[in-house]
Short mmCIF file of C-alpha atoms in Angstrom, two decimals:
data_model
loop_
_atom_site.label_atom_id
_atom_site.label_comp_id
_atom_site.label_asym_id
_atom_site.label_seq_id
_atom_site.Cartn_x
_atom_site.Cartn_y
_atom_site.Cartn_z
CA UNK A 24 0.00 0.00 0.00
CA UNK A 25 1.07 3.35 -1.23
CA UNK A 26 2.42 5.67 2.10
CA UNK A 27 -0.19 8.34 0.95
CA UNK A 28 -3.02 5.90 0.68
CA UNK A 29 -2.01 4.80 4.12
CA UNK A 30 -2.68 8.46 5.22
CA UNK A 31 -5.59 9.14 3.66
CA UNK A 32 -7.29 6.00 5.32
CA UNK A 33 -5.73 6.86 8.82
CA UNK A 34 -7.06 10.84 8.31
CA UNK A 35 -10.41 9.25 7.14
CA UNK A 36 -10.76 7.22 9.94
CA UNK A 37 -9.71 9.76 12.79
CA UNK A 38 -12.24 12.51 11.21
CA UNK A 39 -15.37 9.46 11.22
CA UNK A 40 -14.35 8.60 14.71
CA UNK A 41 -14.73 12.73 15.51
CA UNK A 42 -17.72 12.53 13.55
CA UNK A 43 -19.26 9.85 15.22
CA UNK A 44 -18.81 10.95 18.90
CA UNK A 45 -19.91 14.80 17.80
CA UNK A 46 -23.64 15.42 18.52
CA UNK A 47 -25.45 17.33 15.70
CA UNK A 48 -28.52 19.55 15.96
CA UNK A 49 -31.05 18.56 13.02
CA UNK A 50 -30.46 21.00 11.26
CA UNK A 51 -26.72 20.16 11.23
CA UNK A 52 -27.32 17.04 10.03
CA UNK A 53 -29.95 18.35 7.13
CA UNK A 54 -27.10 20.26 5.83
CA UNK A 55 -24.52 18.30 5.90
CA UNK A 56 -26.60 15.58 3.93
CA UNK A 57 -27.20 18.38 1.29
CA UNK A 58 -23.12 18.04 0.81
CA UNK A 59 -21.24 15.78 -1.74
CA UNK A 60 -18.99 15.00 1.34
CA UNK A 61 -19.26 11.42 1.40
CA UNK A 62 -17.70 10.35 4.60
CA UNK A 63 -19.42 13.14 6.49
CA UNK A 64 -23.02 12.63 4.24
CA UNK A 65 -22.97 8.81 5.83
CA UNK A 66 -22.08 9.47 9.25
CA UNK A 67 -24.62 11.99 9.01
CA UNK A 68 -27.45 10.09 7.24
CA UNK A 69 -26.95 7.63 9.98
CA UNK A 70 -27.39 10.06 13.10
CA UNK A 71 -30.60 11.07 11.82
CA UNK A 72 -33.26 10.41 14.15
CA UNK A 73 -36.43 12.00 12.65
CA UNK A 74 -37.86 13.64 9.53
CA UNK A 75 -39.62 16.54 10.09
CA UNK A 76 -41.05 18.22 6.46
CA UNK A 77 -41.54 16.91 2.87
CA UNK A 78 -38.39 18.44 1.31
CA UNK A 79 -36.26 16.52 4.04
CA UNK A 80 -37.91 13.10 3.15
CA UNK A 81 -37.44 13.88 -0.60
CA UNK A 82 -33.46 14.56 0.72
CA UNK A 83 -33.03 11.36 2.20
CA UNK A 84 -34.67 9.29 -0.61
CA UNK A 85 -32.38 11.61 -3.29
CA UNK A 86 -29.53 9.81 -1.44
CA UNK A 87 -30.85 6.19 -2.35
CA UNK A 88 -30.26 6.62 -6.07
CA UNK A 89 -27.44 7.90 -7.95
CA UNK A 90 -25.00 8.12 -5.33
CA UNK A 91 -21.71 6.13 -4.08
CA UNK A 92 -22.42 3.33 -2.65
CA UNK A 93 -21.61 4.20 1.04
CA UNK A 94 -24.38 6.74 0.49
CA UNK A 95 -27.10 4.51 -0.98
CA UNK A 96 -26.25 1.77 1.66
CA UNK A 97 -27.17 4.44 4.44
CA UNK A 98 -29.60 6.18 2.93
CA UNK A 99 -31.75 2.83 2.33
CA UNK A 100 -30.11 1.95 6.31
CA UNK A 101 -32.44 5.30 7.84
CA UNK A 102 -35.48 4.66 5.33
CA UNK A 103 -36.05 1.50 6.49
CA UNK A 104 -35.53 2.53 10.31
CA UNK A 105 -37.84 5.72 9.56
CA UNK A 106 -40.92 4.43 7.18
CA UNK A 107 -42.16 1.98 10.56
CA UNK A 108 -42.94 5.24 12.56
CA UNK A 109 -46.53 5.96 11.79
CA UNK A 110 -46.32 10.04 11.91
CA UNK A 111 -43.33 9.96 9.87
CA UNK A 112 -44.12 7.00 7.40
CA UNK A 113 -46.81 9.75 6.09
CA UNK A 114 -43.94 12.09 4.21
CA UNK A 115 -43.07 8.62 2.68
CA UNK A 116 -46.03 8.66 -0.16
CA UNK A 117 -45.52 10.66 -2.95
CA UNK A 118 -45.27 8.39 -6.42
CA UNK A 119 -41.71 10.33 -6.67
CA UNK A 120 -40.50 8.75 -3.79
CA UNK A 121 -42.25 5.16 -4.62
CA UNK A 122 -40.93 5.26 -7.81
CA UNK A 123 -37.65 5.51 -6.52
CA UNK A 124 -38.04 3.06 -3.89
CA UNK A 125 -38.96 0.46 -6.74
CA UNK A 126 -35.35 1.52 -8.36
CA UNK A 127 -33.36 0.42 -4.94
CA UNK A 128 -35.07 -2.82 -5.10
CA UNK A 129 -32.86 -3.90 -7.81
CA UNK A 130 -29.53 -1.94 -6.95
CA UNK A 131 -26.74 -3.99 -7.17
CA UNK A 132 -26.06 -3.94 -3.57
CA UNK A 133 -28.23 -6.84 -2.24
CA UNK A 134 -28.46 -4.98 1.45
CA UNK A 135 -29.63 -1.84 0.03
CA UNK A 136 -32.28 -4.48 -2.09
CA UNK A 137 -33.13 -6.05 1.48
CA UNK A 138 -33.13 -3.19 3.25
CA UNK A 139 -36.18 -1.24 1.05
CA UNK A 140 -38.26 -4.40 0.10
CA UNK A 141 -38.22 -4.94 4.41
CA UNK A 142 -40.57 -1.90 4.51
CA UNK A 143 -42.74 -2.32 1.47
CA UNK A 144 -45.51 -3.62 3.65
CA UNK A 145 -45.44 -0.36 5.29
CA UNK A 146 -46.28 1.72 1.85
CA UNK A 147 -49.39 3.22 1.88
CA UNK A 148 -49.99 3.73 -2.26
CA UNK A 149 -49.59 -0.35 -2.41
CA UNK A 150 -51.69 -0.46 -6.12
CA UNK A 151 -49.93 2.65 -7.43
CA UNK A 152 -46.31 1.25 -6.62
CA UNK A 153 -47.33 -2.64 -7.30
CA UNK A 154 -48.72 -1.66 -11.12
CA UNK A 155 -45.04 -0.61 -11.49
CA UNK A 156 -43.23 -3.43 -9.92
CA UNK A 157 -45.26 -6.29 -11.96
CA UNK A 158 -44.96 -3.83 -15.15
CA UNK A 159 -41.33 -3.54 -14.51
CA UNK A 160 -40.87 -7.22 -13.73
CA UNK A 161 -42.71 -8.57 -16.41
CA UNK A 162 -40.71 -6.87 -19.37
CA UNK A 163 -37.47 -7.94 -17.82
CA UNK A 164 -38.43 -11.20 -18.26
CA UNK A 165 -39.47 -11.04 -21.63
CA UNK A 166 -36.14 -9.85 -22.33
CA UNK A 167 -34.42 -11.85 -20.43
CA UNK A 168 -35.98 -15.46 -22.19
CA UNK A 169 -35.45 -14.26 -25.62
CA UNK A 170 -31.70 -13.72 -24.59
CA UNK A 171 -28.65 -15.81 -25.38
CA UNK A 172 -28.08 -17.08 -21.85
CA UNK A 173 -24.45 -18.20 -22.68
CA UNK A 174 -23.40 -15.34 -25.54
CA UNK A 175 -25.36 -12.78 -22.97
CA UNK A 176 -23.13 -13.06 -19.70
CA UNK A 177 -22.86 -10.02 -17.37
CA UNK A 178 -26.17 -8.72 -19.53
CA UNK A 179 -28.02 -11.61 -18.76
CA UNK A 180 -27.11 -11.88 -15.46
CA UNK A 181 -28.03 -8.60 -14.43
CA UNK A 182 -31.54 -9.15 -15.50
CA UNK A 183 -31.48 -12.17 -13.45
CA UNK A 184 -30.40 -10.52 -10.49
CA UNK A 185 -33.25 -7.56 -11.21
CA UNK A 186 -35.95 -10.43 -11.74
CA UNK A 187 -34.98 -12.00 -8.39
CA UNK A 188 -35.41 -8.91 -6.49
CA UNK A 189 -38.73 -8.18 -8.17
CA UNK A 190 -40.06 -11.51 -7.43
CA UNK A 191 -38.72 -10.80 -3.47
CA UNK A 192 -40.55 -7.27 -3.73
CA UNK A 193 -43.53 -8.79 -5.04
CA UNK A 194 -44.21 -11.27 -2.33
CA UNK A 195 -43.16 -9.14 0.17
CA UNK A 196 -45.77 -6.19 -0.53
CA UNK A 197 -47.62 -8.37 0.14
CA UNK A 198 -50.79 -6.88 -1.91
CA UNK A 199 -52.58 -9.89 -3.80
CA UNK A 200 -55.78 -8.17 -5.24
CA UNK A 201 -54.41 -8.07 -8.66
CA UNK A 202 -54.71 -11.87 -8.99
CA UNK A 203 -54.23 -11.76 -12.76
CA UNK A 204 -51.10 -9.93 -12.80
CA UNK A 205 -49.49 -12.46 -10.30
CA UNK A 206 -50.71 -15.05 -12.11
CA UNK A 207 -49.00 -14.31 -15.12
CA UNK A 208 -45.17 -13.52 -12.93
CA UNK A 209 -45.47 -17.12 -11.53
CA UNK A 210 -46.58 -18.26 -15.16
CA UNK A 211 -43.50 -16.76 -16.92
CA UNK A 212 -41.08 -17.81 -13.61
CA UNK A 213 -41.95 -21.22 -12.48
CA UNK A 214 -40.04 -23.02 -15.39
CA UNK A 215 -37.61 -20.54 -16.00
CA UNK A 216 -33.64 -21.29 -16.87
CA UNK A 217 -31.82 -20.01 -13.60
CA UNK A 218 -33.04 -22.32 -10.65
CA UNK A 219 -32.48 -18.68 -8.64
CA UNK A 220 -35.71 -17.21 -10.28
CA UNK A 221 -37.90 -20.34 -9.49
CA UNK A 222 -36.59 -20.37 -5.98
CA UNK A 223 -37.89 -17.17 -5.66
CA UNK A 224 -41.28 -17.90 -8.13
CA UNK A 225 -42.15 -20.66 -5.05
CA UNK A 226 -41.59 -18.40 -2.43
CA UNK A 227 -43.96 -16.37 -4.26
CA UNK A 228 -46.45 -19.31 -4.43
CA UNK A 229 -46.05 -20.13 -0.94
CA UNK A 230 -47.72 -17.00 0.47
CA UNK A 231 -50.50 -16.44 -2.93
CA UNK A 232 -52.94 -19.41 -2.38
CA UNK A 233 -54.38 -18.86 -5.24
CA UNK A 234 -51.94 -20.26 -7.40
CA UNK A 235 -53.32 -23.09 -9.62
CA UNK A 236 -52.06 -27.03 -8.57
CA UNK A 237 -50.53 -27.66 -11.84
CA UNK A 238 -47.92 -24.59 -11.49
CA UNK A 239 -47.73 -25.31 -7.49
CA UNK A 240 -46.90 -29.46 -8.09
CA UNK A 241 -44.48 -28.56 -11.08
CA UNK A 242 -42.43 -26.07 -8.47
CA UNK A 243 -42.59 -29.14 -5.21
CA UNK A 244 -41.22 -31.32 -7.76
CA UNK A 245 -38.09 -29.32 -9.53
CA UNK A 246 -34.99 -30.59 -10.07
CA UNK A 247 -33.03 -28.97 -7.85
CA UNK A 248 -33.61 -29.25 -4.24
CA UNK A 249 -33.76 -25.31 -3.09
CA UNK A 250 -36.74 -25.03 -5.01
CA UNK A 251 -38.41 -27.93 -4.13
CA UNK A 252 -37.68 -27.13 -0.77
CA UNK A 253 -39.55 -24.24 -0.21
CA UNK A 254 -43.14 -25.26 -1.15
CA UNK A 255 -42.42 -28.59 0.34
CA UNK A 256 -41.69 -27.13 3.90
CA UNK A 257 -44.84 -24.51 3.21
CA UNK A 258 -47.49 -24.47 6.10
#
């Protein structure tokens, strides 16, 4: 390791520590998440304890998109501990902000994924923000079965990933009234390549009743054993 490197990291980490034991008024912290300081942004994002207006919620979910991943990570951290208080769940409903919750779901850092689709039972808007997920979902895997699975690689792969998260999202919203539109997810997932996405298609099944026997008894008898597992261990 470079001797400068070495500093940097030693600097960073004595002004986090000073960060970390510093108290901050609310206002503090507001600003200093408006900054493109990232090691002070996450400390801060962290620290924060309440939201208290619209435009501060709109901050916090700003930092869940389009920023390094330190930032996302904490940003997604404080929306998920936030969103369970009832009186400040409420600044939490504007299609804006649902819209990008439904982006997080598939970022490509699987604790930021688990970390928003935790708290999707708490949305309030669940039709607006499901008729996006299963729209979103179902046009990735359209694209994703007419792809070259082999000649594809990272491409396909990343839709994979996406589709698994969706599937996650979807059965954790837990919002079944659209019967049709689930239908036709565990239709298009129950036989599908990657034993990832049926995995996920049965957990799916497990908690929608509804599902017909045919698609239920194909998914308790796969192939591979995580699959069949889930269904099989279903109450």
């Amino acid at each position: 390791m470079a001797m400068n490197n070495f500093h940097d990291i030693l600097k960073n980490t004595e002004t986090a520590c000073l960060l970390c034991e510093r108290d901050f008024s609310h206002s503090e912290l507001i600003e200093i998440i408006k900054t493109e300081n990232d090691l002070e942004k996450q400390i801060c994002l962290l620290k924060l304890k309440e939201i208290r207006t619209q435009d501060e919620a709109d901050l916090l979910v700003f930092n869940l998109t389009n920023h390094h991943g330190i930032i996302r990570e904490a940003a997604a951290i404080k929306i998920n501990e936030l969103m369970k208080i009832p009186e400040i769940s409420i600044f939490f409903r504007t299609e804006k902000i649902l819209l990008t919750l439904l982006d997080a779901v598939i970022d490509i850092n699987p604790n930021i994924c688990r970390h928003i689709i935790e708290i999707l039972p708490f949305i309030e808007n669940k039709k607006f923000f499901f008729k996006n997920l299963i729209k979103r979902a179902l046009e990735i895997i359209e694209d994703a079965k007419t792809m070259n699975r082999r000649k594809s690689g990272y491409i396909y792969s990343r839709k994979v990933f996406k589709i698994f998260w969706y599937l996650e999202a979807v059965a954790s919203l837990g919002d079944f009234e659209e019967e049709k539109a689930i239908l036709e997810l565990i239709n298009k997932t129950f036989d599908f390549d990657d034993y990832t996405i049926r995995e996920k298609c049965a957990c799916l099944v497990a908690v929608f009743p509804q599902t017909p026997e045919n698609l239920r008894n194909a998914l308790e008898n796969d192939e591979n054993y995580f699959v069949r597992r889930i269904l099989k261990s279903a109450p």
